[in-house]
PDB file of C-alpha atoms in Angstrom:
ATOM      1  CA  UNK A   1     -20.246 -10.951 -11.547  1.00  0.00           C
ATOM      2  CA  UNK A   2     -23.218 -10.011  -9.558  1.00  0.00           C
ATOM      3  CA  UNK A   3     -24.486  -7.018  -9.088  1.00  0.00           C
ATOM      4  CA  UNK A   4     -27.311  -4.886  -7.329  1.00  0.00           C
ATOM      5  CA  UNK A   5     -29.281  -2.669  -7.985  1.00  0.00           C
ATOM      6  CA  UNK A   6     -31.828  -0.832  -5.826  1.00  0.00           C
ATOM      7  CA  UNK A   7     -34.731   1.210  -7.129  1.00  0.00           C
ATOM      8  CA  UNK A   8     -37.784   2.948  -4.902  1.00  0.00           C
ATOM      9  CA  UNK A   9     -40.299   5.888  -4.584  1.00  0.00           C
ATOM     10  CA  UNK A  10     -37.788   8.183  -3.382  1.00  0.00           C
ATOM     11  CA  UNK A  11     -40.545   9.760  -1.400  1.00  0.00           C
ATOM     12  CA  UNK A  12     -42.737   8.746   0.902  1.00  0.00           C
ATOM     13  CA  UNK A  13     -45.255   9.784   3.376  1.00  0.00           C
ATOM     14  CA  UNK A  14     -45.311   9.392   7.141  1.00  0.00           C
ATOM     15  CA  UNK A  15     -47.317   6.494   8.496  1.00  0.00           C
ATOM     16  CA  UNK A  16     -47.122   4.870   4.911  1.00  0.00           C
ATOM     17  CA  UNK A  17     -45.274   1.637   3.721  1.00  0.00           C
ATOM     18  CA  UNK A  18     -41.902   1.692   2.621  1.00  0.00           C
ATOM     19  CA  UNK A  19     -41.114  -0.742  -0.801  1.00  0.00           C
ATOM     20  CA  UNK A  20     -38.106  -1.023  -2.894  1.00  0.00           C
ATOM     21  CA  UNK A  21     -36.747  -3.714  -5.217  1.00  0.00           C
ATOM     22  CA  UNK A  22     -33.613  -4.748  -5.530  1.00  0.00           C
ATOM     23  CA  UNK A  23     -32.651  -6.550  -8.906  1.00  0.00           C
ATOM     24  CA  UNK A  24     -30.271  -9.221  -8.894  1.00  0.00           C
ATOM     25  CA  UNK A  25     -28.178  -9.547 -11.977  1.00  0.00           C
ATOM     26  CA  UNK A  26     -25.304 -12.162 -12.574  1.00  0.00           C
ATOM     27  CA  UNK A  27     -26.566 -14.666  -9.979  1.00  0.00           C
ATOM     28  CA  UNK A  28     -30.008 -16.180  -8.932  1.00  0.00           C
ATOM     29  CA  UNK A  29     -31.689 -14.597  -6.324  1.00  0.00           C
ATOM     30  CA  UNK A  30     -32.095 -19.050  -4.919  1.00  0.00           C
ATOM     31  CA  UNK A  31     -28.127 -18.652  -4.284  1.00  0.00           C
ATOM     32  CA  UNK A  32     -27.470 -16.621  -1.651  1.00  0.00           C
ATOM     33  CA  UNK A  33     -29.249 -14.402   1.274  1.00  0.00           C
ATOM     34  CA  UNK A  34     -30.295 -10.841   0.619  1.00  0.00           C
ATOM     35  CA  UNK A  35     -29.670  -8.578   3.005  1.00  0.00           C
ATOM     36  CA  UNK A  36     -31.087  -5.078   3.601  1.00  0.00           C
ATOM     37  CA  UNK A  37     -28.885  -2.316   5.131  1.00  0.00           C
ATOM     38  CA  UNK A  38     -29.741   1.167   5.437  1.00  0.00           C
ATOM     39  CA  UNK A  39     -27.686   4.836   6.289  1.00  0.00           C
ATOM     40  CA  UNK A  40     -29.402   7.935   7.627  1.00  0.00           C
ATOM     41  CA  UNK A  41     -27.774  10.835   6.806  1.00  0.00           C
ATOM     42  CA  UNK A  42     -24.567  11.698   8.777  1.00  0.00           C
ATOM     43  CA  UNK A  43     -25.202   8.426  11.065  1.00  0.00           C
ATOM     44  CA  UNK A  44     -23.830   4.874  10.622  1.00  0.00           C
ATOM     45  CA  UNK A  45     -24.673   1.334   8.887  1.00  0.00           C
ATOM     46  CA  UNK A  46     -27.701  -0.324  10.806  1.00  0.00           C
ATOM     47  CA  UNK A  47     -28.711  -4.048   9.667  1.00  0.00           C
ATOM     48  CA  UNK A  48     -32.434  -4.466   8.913  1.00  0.00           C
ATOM     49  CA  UNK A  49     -32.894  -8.068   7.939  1.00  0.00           C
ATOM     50  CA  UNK A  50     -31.757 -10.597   5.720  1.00  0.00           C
ATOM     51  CA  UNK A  51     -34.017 -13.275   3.493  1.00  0.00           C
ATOM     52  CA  UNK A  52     -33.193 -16.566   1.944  1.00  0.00           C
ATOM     53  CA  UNK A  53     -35.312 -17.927  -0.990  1.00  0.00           C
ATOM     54  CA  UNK A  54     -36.831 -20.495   1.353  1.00  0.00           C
ATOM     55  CA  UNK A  55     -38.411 -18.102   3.817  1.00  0.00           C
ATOM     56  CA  UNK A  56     -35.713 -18.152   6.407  1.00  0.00           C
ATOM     57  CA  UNK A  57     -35.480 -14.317   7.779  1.00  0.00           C
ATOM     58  CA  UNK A  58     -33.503 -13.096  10.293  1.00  0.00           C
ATOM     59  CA  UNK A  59     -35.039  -9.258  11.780  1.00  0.00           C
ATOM     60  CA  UNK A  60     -33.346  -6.411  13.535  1.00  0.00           C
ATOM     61  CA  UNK A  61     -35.413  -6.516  16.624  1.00  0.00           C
ATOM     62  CA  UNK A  62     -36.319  -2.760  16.553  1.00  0.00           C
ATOM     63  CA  UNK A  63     -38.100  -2.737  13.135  1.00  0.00           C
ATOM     64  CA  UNK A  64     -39.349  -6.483  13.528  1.00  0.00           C
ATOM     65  CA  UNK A  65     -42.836  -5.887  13.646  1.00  0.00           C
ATOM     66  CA  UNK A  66     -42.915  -3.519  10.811  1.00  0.00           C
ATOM     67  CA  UNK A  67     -40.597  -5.090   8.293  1.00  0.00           C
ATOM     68  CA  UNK A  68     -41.459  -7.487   5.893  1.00  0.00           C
ATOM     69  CA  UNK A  69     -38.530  -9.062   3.044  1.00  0.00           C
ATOM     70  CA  UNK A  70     -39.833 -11.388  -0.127  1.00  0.00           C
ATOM     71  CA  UNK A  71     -37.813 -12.796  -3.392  1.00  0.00           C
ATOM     72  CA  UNK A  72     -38.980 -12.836  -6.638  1.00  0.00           C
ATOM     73  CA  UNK A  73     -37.579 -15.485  -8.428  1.00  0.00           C
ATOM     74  CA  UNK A  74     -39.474 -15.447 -11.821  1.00  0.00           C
ATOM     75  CA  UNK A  75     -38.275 -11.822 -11.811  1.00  0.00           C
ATOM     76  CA  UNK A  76     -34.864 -12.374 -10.016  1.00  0.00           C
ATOM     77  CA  UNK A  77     -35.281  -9.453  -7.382  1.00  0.00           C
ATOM     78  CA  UNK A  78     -35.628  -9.125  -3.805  1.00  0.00           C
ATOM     79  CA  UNK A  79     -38.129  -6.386  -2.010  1.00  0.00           C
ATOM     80  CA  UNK A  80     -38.290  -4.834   1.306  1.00  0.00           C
ATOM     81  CA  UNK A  81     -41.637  -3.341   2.959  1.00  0.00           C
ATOM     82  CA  UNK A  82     -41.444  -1.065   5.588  1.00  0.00           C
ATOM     83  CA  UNK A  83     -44.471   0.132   7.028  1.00  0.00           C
ATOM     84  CA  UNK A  84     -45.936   2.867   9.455  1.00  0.00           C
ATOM     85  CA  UNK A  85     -42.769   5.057   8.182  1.00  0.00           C
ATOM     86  CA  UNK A  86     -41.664   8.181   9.900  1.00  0.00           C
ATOM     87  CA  UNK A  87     -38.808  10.296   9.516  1.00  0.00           C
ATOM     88  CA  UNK A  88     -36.364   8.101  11.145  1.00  0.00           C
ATOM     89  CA  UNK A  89     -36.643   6.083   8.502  1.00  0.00           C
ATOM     90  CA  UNK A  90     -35.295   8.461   5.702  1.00  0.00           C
ATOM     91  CA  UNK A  91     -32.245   6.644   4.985  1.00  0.00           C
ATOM     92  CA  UNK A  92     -30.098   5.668   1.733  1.00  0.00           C
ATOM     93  CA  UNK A  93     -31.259   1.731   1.737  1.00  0.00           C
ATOM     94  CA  UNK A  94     -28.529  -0.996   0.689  1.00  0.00           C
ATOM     95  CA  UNK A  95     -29.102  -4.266  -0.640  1.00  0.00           C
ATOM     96  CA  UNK A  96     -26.170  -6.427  -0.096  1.00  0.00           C
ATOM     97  CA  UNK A  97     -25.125 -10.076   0.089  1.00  0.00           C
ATOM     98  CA  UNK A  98     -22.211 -12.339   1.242  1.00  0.00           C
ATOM     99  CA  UNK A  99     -21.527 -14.538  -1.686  1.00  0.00           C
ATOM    100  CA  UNK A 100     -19.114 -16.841   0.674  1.00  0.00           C
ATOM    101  CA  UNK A 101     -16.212 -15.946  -1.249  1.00  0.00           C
ATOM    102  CA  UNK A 102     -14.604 -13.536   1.665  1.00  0.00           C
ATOM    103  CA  UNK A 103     -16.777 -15.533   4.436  1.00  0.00           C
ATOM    104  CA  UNK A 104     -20.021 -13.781   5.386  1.00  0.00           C
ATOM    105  CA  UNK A 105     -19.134 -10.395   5.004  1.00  0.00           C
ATOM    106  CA  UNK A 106     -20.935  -8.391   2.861  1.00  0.00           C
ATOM    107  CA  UNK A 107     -18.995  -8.263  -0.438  1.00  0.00           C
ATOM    108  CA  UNK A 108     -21.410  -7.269  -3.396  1.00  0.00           C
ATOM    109  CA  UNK A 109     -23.713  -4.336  -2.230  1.00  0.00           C
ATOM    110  CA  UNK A 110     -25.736  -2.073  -3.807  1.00  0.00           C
ATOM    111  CA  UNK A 111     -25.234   1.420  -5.237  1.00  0.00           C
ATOM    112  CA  UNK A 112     -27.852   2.497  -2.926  1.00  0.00           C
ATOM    113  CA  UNK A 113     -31.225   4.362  -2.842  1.00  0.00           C
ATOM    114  CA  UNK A 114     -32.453   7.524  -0.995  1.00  0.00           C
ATOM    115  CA  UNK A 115     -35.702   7.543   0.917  1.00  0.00           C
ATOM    116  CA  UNK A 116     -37.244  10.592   2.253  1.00  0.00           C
ATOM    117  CA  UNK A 117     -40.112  10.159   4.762  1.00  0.00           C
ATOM    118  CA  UNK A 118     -42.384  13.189   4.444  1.00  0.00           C
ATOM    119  CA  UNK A 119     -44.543  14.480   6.568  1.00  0.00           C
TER     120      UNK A 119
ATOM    121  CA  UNK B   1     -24.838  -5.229  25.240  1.00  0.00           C
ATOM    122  CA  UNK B   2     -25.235  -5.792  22.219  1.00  0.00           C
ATOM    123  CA  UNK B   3     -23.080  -2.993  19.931  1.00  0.00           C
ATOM    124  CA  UNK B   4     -19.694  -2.118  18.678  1.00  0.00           C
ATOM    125  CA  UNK B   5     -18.226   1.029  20.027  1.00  0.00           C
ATOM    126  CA  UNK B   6     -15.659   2.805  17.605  1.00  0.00           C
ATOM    127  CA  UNK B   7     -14.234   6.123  17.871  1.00  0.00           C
ATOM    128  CA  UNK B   8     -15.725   8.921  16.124  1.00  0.00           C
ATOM    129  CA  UNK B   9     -12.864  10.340  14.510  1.00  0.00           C
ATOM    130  CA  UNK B  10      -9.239   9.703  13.766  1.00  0.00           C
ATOM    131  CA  UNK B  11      -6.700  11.397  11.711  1.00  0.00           C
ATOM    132  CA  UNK B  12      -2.954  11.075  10.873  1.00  0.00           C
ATOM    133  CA  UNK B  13      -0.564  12.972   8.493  1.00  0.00           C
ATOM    134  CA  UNK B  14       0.316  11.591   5.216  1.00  0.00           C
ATOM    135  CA  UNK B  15       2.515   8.702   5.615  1.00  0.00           C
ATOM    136  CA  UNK B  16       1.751   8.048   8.949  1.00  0.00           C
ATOM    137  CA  UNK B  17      -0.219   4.875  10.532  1.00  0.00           C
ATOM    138  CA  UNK B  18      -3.695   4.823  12.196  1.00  0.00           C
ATOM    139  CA  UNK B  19      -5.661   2.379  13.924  1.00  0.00           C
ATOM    140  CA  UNK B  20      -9.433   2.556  14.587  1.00  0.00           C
ATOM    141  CA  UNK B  21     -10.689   0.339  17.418  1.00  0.00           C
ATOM    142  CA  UNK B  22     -13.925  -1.685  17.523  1.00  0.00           C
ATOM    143  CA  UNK B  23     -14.922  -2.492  21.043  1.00  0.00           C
ATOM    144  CA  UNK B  24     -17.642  -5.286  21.395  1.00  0.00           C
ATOM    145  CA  UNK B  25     -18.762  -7.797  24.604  1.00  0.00           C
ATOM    146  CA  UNK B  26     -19.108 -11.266  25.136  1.00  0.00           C
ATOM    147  CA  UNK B  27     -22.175 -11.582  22.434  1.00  0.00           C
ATOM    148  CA  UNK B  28     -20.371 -10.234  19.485  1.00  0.00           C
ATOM    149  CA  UNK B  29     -16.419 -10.229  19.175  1.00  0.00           C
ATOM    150  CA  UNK B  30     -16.150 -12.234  22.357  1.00  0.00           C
ATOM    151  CA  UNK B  31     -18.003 -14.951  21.723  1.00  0.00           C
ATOM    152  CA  UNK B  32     -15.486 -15.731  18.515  1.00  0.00           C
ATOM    153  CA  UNK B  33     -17.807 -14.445  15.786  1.00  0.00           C
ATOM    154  CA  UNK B  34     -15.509 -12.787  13.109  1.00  0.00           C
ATOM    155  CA  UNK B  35     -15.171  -9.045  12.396  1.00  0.00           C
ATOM    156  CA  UNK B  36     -15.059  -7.428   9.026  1.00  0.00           C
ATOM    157  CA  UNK B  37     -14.252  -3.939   8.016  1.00  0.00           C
ATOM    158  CA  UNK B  38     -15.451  -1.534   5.385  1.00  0.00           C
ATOM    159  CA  UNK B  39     -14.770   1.848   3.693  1.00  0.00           C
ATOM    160  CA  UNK B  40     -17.243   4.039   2.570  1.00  0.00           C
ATOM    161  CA  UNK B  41     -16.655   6.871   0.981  1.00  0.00           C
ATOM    162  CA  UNK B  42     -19.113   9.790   0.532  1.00  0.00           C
ATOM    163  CA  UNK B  43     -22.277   8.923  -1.608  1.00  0.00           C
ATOM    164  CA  UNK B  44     -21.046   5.265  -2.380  1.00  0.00           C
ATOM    165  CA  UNK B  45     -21.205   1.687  -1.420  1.00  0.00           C
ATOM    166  CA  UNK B  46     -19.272   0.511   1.575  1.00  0.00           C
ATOM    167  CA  UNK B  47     -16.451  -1.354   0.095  1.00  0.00           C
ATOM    168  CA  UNK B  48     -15.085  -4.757   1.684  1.00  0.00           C
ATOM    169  CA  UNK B  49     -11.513  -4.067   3.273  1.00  0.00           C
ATOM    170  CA  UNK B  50     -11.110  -6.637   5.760  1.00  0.00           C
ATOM    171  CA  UNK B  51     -12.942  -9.795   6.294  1.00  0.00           C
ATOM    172  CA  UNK B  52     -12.960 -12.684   8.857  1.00  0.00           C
ATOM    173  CA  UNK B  53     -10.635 -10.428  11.414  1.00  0.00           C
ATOM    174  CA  UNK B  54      -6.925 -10.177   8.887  1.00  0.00           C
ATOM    175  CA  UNK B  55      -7.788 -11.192   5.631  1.00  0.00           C
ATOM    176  CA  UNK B  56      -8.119  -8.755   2.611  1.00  0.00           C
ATOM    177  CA  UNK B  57     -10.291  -9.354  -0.462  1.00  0.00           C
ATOM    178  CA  UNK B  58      -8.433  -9.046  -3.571  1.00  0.00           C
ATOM    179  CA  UNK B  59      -6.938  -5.496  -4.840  1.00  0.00           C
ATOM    180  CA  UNK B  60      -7.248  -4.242  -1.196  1.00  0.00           C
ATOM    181  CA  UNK B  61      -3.540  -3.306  -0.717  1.00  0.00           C
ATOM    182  CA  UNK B  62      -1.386  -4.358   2.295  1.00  0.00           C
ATOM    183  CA  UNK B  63      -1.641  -1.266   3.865  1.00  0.00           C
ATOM    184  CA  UNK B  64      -4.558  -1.963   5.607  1.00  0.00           C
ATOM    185  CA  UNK B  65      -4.870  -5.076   8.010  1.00  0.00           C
ATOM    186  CA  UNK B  66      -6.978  -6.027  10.609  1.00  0.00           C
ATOM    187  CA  UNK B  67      -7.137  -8.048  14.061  1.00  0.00           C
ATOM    188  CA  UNK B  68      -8.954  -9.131  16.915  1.00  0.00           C
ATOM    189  CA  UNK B  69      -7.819 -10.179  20.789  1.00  0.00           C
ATOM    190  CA  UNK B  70     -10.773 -10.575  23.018  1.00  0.00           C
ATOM    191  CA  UNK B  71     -14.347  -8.067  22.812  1.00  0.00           C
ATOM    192  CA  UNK B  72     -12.403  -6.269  20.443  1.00  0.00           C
ATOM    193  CA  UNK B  73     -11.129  -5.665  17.283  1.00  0.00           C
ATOM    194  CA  UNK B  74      -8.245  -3.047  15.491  1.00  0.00           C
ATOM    195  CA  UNK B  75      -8.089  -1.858  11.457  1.00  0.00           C
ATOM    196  CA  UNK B  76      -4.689  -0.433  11.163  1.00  0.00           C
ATOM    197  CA  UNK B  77      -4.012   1.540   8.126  1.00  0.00           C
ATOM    198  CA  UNK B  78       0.099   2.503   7.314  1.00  0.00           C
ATOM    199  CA  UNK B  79       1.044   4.565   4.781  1.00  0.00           C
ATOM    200  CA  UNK B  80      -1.468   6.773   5.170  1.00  0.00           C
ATOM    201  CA  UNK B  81      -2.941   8.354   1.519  1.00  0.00           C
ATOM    202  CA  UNK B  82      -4.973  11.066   1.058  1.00  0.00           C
ATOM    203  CA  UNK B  83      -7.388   8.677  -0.749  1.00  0.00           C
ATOM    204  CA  UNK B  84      -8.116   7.029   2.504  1.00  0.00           C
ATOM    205  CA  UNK B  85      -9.756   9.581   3.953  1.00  0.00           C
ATOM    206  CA  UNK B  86     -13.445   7.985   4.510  1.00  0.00           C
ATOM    207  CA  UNK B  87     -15.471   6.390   7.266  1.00  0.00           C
ATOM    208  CA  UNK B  88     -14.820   3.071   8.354  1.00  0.00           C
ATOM    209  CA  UNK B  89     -17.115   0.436  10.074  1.00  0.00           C
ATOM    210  CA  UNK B  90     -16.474  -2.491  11.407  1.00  0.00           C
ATOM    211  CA  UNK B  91     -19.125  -5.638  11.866  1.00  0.00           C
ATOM    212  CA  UNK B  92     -19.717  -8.382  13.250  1.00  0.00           C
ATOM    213  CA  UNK B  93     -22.495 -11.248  14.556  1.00  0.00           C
ATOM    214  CA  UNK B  94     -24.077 -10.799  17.521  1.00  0.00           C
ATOM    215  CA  UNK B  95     -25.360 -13.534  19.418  1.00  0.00           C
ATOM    216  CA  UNK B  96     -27.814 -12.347  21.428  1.00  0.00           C
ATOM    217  CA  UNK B  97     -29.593  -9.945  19.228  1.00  0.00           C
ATOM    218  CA  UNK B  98     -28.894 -13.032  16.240  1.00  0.00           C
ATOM    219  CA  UNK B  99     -28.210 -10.564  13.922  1.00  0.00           C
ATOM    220  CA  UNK B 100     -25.359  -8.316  12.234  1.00  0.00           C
ATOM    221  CA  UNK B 101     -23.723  -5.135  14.172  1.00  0.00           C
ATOM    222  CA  UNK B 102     -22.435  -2.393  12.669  1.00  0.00           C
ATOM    223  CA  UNK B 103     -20.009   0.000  14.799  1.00  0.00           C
ATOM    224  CA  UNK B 104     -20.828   3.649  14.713  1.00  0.00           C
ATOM    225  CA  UNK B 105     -18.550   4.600  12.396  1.00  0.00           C
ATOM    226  CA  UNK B 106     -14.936   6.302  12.162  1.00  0.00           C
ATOM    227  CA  UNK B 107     -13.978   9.069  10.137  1.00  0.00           C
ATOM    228  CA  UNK B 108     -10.726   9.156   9.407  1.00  0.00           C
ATOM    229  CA  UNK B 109      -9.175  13.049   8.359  1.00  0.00           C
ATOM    230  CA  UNK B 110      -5.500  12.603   6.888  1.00  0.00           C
ATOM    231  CA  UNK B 111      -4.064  15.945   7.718  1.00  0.00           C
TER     232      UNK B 111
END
């Protein structure tokens, strides 16, 4: 069974860069695409990207520019860099995937991690 | 434009049935991409409930279905239980933005 697990700072400052891991365990992170999804508090889902192993990336358009997604496959985890942060970007940050067993939705997320932008 | 419009809040008393809309446009739901919902509750993981428009995942029971009929797409939920009391969000592709949508969100209140 595969499972996620997300791990970060918790904290960081404004006009810094974003990272957090996400470990893949059950599956290689070569099988499927990673997807990052995040949640500011007491607003929706928004969609920030999604990676494949070979490089293929697909962006939201409003954090294009400042986004950047890699795998790790000796380590079997997936990372997300966000840079120039401000508070809009505290969010609780998903990692999810669509294994193909209920089509593309997303059906093996992440527990989650919380990211405060400070100023 | 690219987005999915649901409504901010539902409710219904126990027992009863709901639905919770997802309005799209010719990029997303219109132009035949599927729509899948989710639960979340607060604090975890959205959970699968619906996938490709009607069809549940496994364990999700058959009180909750799903369909789609042009730019837009319905979760209906009978038998309402005061365990389904959550937000729900429905998604899709979007063709122009060529990326995933997320609606806004619904809470749903069971009375």
């Amino acid at each position: 069974q595969v499972q996620l697990q997300e791990s970060g700072p918790g904290l960081v400052k404004s006009s810094e860069t974003l990272s957090l891991t996400c470990t893949v365990s059950g599956a290689s992170v070569s099988r499927y695409y990673w997807t990052w999804i995040r949640q500011p508090a007491g607003r929706g889902l928004e969609w920030l990207g999604r990676f494949y192993v070979n490089g293929a990336t697909d962006s939201n358009p409003s954090l294009k520019s400042r986004l950047t997604m890699s795998v790790d496959t000796s380590k079997n985890y997936i990372s997300l860099k966000l840079t120039s942060v401000s508070a809009a970007d505290t969010a609780v940050y998903y990692c999810a995937t669509y294994t193909g067993s209920h089509s593309d939705a997303f059906d093996i997320w992440g527990q989650g991690t919380l990211v405060t932008v400070s100023s | 434009q690219s987005m999915l419009t649901q409504p901010p809040s539902v409710s219904g008393a126990p027992g009863q049935r709901v639905t919770i809309s997802c309005t799209g446009s010719s990029s997303n739901i219109g132009a035949g991409y599927n729509v899948h919902w989710y639960q979340k509750l607060p604090g975890t993981a959205p959970k699968l409930l619906i996938y490709d428009n009607n069809n549940r995942p496994s364990g999700v029971p058959d009180r909750f279905s799903g369909s789609k009929s042009g730019t837009s797409a319905s979760l209906a939920i009978t038998g309402l239980q005061a365990e389904d009391e959550a937000d729900y969000y429905c998604h899709s592709y979007d063709g122009s933005l060529s990326g995933v949508l997320f609606g806004g969100g619904t809470k749903l209140t069971v009375l």
